[in-house]
Amino acid sequence: MSDAGAAAFRRERLIRFSDCDPAGIVFYPQYFVMFNGLVEDWVNAMGVGYQRLIVEQRIGLPTVRVEADFRAVSRFGDSVTLELVVERLGTRSLTLALQCVGADRELRMQMRQVLVTTSLETHRALEIPAALRDAILRGVPDRG
């Protein structure tokens, strides 16, 4: 699946004090934490259940590649939108395009991330589980 026109999964987020460095701007590793939370929300919104995937099925989604561009600062108190689009759905991996956009629609940060489905027992790559693959192909229902 290569879907440049795929619908984005979005979540609003407030930049918190704990996200920031002493200068009052987002400390760059915090974007990775925010986007991990977005992936978790996305898997849950598709009905797959992130906790079920990790705890019950013992399937992980580790990052094997990431490219990040930091375009503008996000400050303590800013309201931003985190967005996720599936760029590629492979057999054992998926590529996500993620971005953080300010309320003024200014691009703050963007990244491309490759996740691989793995066994949490053997730490070896597995085929993407059918339920997750089907959910990705269906997309997240619009509940707005």
mmCIF file of C-alpha atoms in Angstrom:
data_model
loop_
_atom_site.group_PDB
_atom_site.id
_atom_site.type_symbol
_atom_site.label_atom_id
_atom_site.label_comp_id
_atom_site.label_asym_id
_atom_site.label_seq_id
_atom_site.Cartn_x
_atom_site.Cartn_y
_atom_site.Cartn_z
ATOM 1 C CA MET A 1 0.000 0.000 0.000
ATOM 2 C CA SER A 2 1.414 3.334 -0.990
ATOM 3 C CA ASP A 3 -1.151 5.940 -0.199
ATOM 4 C CA ALA A 4 -0.005 9.516 -0.592
ATOM 5 C CA GLY A 5 -3.672 10.541 -0.484
ATOM 6 C CA ALA A 6 -4.555 8.488 2.604
ATOM 7 C CA ALA A 7 -6.560 10.245 5.287
ATOM 8 C CA ALA A 8 -4.544 11.483 8.235
ATOM 9 C CA PHE A 9 -5.214 10.372 11.797
ATOM 10 C CA ARG A 10 -5.088 13.484 13.979
ATOM 11 C CA ARG A 11 -5.029 14.335 17.645
ATOM 12 C CA GLU A 12 -4.875 17.730 19.301
ATOM 13 C CA ARG A 13 -2.240 18.081 22.001
ATOM 14 C CA LEU A 14 -1.235 20.772 24.432
ATOM 15 C CA ILE A 15 2.494 21.338 24.840
ATOM 16 C CA ARG A 16 3.120 20.796 28.534
ATOM 17 C CA PHE A 17 5.821 22.073 30.872
ATOM 18 C CA SER A 18 7.265 18.538 31.017
ATOM 19 C CA ASP A 19 7.758 18.589 27.211
ATOM 20 C CA CYS A 20 10.048 21.608 27.364
ATOM 21 C CA ASP A 21 13.663 22.448 28.053
ATOM 22 C CA PRO A 22 14.776 25.437 30.184
ATOM 23 C CA ALA A 23 14.283 27.726 27.146
ATOM 24 C CA GLY A 24 10.555 26.893 27.246
ATOM 25 C CA ILE A 25 10.509 25.086 23.901
ATOM 26 C CA VAL A 26 9.912 21.403 23.183
ATOM 27 C CA PHE A 27 13.028 19.375 23.930
ATOM 28 C CA TYR A 28 13.390 17.494 20.654
ATOM 29 C CA PRO A 29 13.242 13.885 22.041
ATOM 30 C CA GLN A 30 9.792 14.706 23.441
ATOM 31 C CA TYR A 31 8.425 14.704 19.875
ATOM 32 C CA PHE A 32 9.293 11.001 19.701
ATOM 33 C CA VAL A 33 7.347 10.425 22.919
ATOM 34 C CA MET A 34 4.376 12.405 21.551
ATOM 35 C CA PHE A 35 4.385 10.462 18.277
ATOM 36 C CA ASN A 36 4.618 7.135 20.105
ATOM 37 C CA GLY A 37 1.468 8.167 21.978
ATOM 38 C CA LEU A 38 -0.148 9.064 18.654
ATOM 39 C CA VAL A 39 0.654 5.595 17.253
ATOM 40 C CA GLU A 40 -0.881 4.066 20.376
ATOM 41 C CA ASP A 41 -4.033 6.206 19.981
ATOM 42 C CA TRP A 42 -4.214 5.261 16.283
ATOM 43 C CA VAL A 43 -3.997 1.509 16.949
ATOM 44 C CA ASN A 44 -6.685 1.879 19.635
ATOM 45 C CA ALA A 45 -8.926 3.978 17.356
ATOM 46 C CA MET A 46 -8.767 1.247 14.707
ATOM 47 C CA GLY A 47 -10.180 -1.194 17.275
ATOM 48 C CA VAL A 48 -7.062 -3.375 17.405
ATOM 49 C CA GLY A 49 -6.062 -2.361 20.913
ATOM 50 C CA TYR A 50 -2.466 -1.380 21.577
ATOM 51 C CA GLN A 51 -2.427 -3.023 24.990
ATOM 52 C CA ARG A 52 -3.951 -6.202 23.545
ATOM 53 C CA LEU A 53 -1.298 -6.238 20.806
ATOM 54 C CA ILE A 54 1.599 -5.758 23.227
ATOM 55 C CA VAL A 55 0.459 -7.554 26.401
ATOM 56 C CA GLU A 56 -1.832 -10.316 25.154
ATOM 57 C CA GLN A 57 -0.494 -11.080 21.667
ATOM 58 C CA ARG A 58 3.125 -10.229 22.601
ATOM 59 C CA ILE A 59 3.650 -8.310 19.359
ATOM 60 C CA GLY A 60 5.842 -5.237 19.382
ATOM 61 C CA LEU A 61 6.106 -2.306 16.994
ATOM 62 C CA PRO A 62 9.716 -1.170 17.377
ATOM 63 C CA THR A 63 11.145 1.633 15.281
ATOM 64 C CA VAL A 64 13.878 0.517 12.903
ATOM 65 C CA ARG A 65 14.333 3.779 11.012
ATOM 66 C CA VAL A 66 13.470 7.394 11.652
ATOM 67 C CA GLU A 67 14.123 10.625 9.755
ATOM 68 C CA ALA A 68 13.202 13.877 11.459
ATOM 69 C CA ASP A 69 13.109 17.534 10.433
ATOM 70 C CA PHE A 70 12.594 20.269 12.997
ATOM 71 C CA ARG A 71 11.081 23.313 11.268
ATOM 72 C CA ALA A 72 9.845 25.679 13.972
ATOM 73 C CA VAL A 73 9.694 25.748 17.748
ATOM 74 C CA SER A 74 6.746 24.651 19.836
ATOM 75 C CA ARG A 75 6.425 26.426 23.154
ATOM 76 C CA PHE A 76 4.962 25.601 26.545
ATOM 77 C CA GLY A 77 1.195 26.213 26.295
ATOM 78 C CA ASP A 78 0.936 25.846 22.503
ATOM 79 C CA SER A 79 -1.902 23.804 21.083
ATOM 80 C CA VAL A 80 -0.663 21.568 18.272
ATOM 81 C CA THR A 81 -2.080 18.873 16.024
ATOM 82 C CA LEU A 82 -0.210 15.596 15.665
ATOM 83 C CA GLU A 83 -0.888 13.837 12.362
ATOM 84 C CA LEU A 84 -0.136 10.315 11.131
ATOM 85 C CA VAL A 85 -0.451 8.936 7.594
ATOM 86 C CA VAL A 86 0.502 5.418 6.474
ATOM 87 C CA GLU A 87 2.848 5.842 3.528
ATOM 88 C CA ARG A 88 3.623 2.183 2.989
ATOM 89 C CA LEU A 89 2.227 -1.082 4.294
ATOM 90 C CA GLY A 90 4.622 -3.968 3.766
ATOM 91 C CA THR A 91 4.597 -7.589 4.864
ATOM 92 C CA ARG A 92 6.436 -7.054 8.161
ATOM 93 C CA SER A 93 6.779 -3.303 8.328
ATOM 94 C CA LEU A 94 4.936 -0.055 7.816
ATOM 95 C CA THR A 95 6.184 3.429 7.066
ATOM 96 C CA LEU A 96 4.459 6.352 8.738
ATOM 97 C CA ALA A 97 4.613 10.048 7.866
ATOM 98 C CA LEU A 98 4.111 12.052 11.049
ATOM 99 C CA GLN A 99 3.931 15.761 11.668
ATOM 100 C CA CYS A 100 3.301 18.325 14.355
ATOM 101 C CA VAL A 101 1.453 21.432 13.191
ATOM 102 C CA GLY A 102 0.703 24.556 15.200
ATOM 103 C CA ALA A 103 -2.731 26.141 15.557
ATOM 104 C CA ASP A 104 -1.561 28.627 12.901
ATOM 105 C CA ARG A 105 -0.941 25.615 10.571
ATOM 106 C CA GLU A 106 2.817 26.197 10.742
ATOM 107 C CA LEU A 107 4.739 22.946 10.414
ATOM 108 C CA ARG A 108 6.735 22.524 13.609
ATOM 109 C CA MET A 109 8.238 19.066 13.094
ATOM 110 C CA GLN A 110 7.884 16.174 10.676
ATOM 111 C CA MET A 111 9.277 12.703 10.549
ATOM 112 C CA ARG A 112 9.146 9.458 8.658
ATOM 113 C CA GLN A 113 9.209 6.336 10.805
ATOM 114 C CA VAL A 114 9.489 2.672 9.879
ATOM 115 C CA LEU A 115 7.933 0.240 12.367
ATOM 116 C CA VAL A 116 8.413 -3.527 12.221
ATOM 117 C CA THR A 117 6.083 -6.049 13.822
ATOM 118 C CA THR A 118 8.091 -8.354 16.056
ATOM 119 C CA SER A 119 7.590 -11.173 18.509
ATOM 120 C CA LEU A 120 8.206 -9.908 22.030
ATOM 121 C CA GLU A 121 9.342 -13.431 22.880
ATOM 122 C CA THR A 122 11.987 -13.922 20.160
ATOM 123 C CA HIS A 123 12.471 -10.284 19.045
ATOM 124 C CA ARG A 124 12.312 -11.450 15.437
ATOM 125 C CA ALA A 125 10.209 -9.824 12.726
ATOM 126 C CA LEU A 126 6.747 -11.278 12.115
ATOM 127 C CA GLU A 127 4.185 -10.713 9.423
ATOM 128 C CA ILE A 128 1.844 -7.895 10.323
ATOM 129 C CA PRO A 129 -1.090 -9.597 12.076
ATOM 130 C CA ALA A 130 -4.165 -9.883 9.868
ATOM 131 C CA ALA A 131 -6.352 -7.872 12.262
ATOM 132 C CA LEU A 132 -3.874 -4.974 12.240
ATOM 133 C CA ARG A 133 -3.362 -5.123 8.469
ATOM 134 C CA ASP A 134 -7.125 -5.189 7.830
ATOM 135 C CA ALA A 135 -7.671 -2.283 10.233
ATOM 136 C CA ILE A 136 -4.964 -0.214 8.496
ATOM 137 C CA LEU A 137 -6.498 -0.932 5.106
ATOM 138 C CA ARG A 138 -9.977 0.038 6.376
ATOM 139 C CA GLY A 139 -8.695 3.181 8.059
ATOM 140 C CA VAL A 140 -10.007 4.858 11.170
ATOM 141 C CA PRO A 141 -13.734 5.647 11.032
ATOM 142 C CA ASP A 142 -14.550 9.347 11.159
ATOM 143 C CA ARG A 143 -16.247 9.906 14.489
ATOM 144 C CA GLY A 144 -16.363 13.690 14.184
#
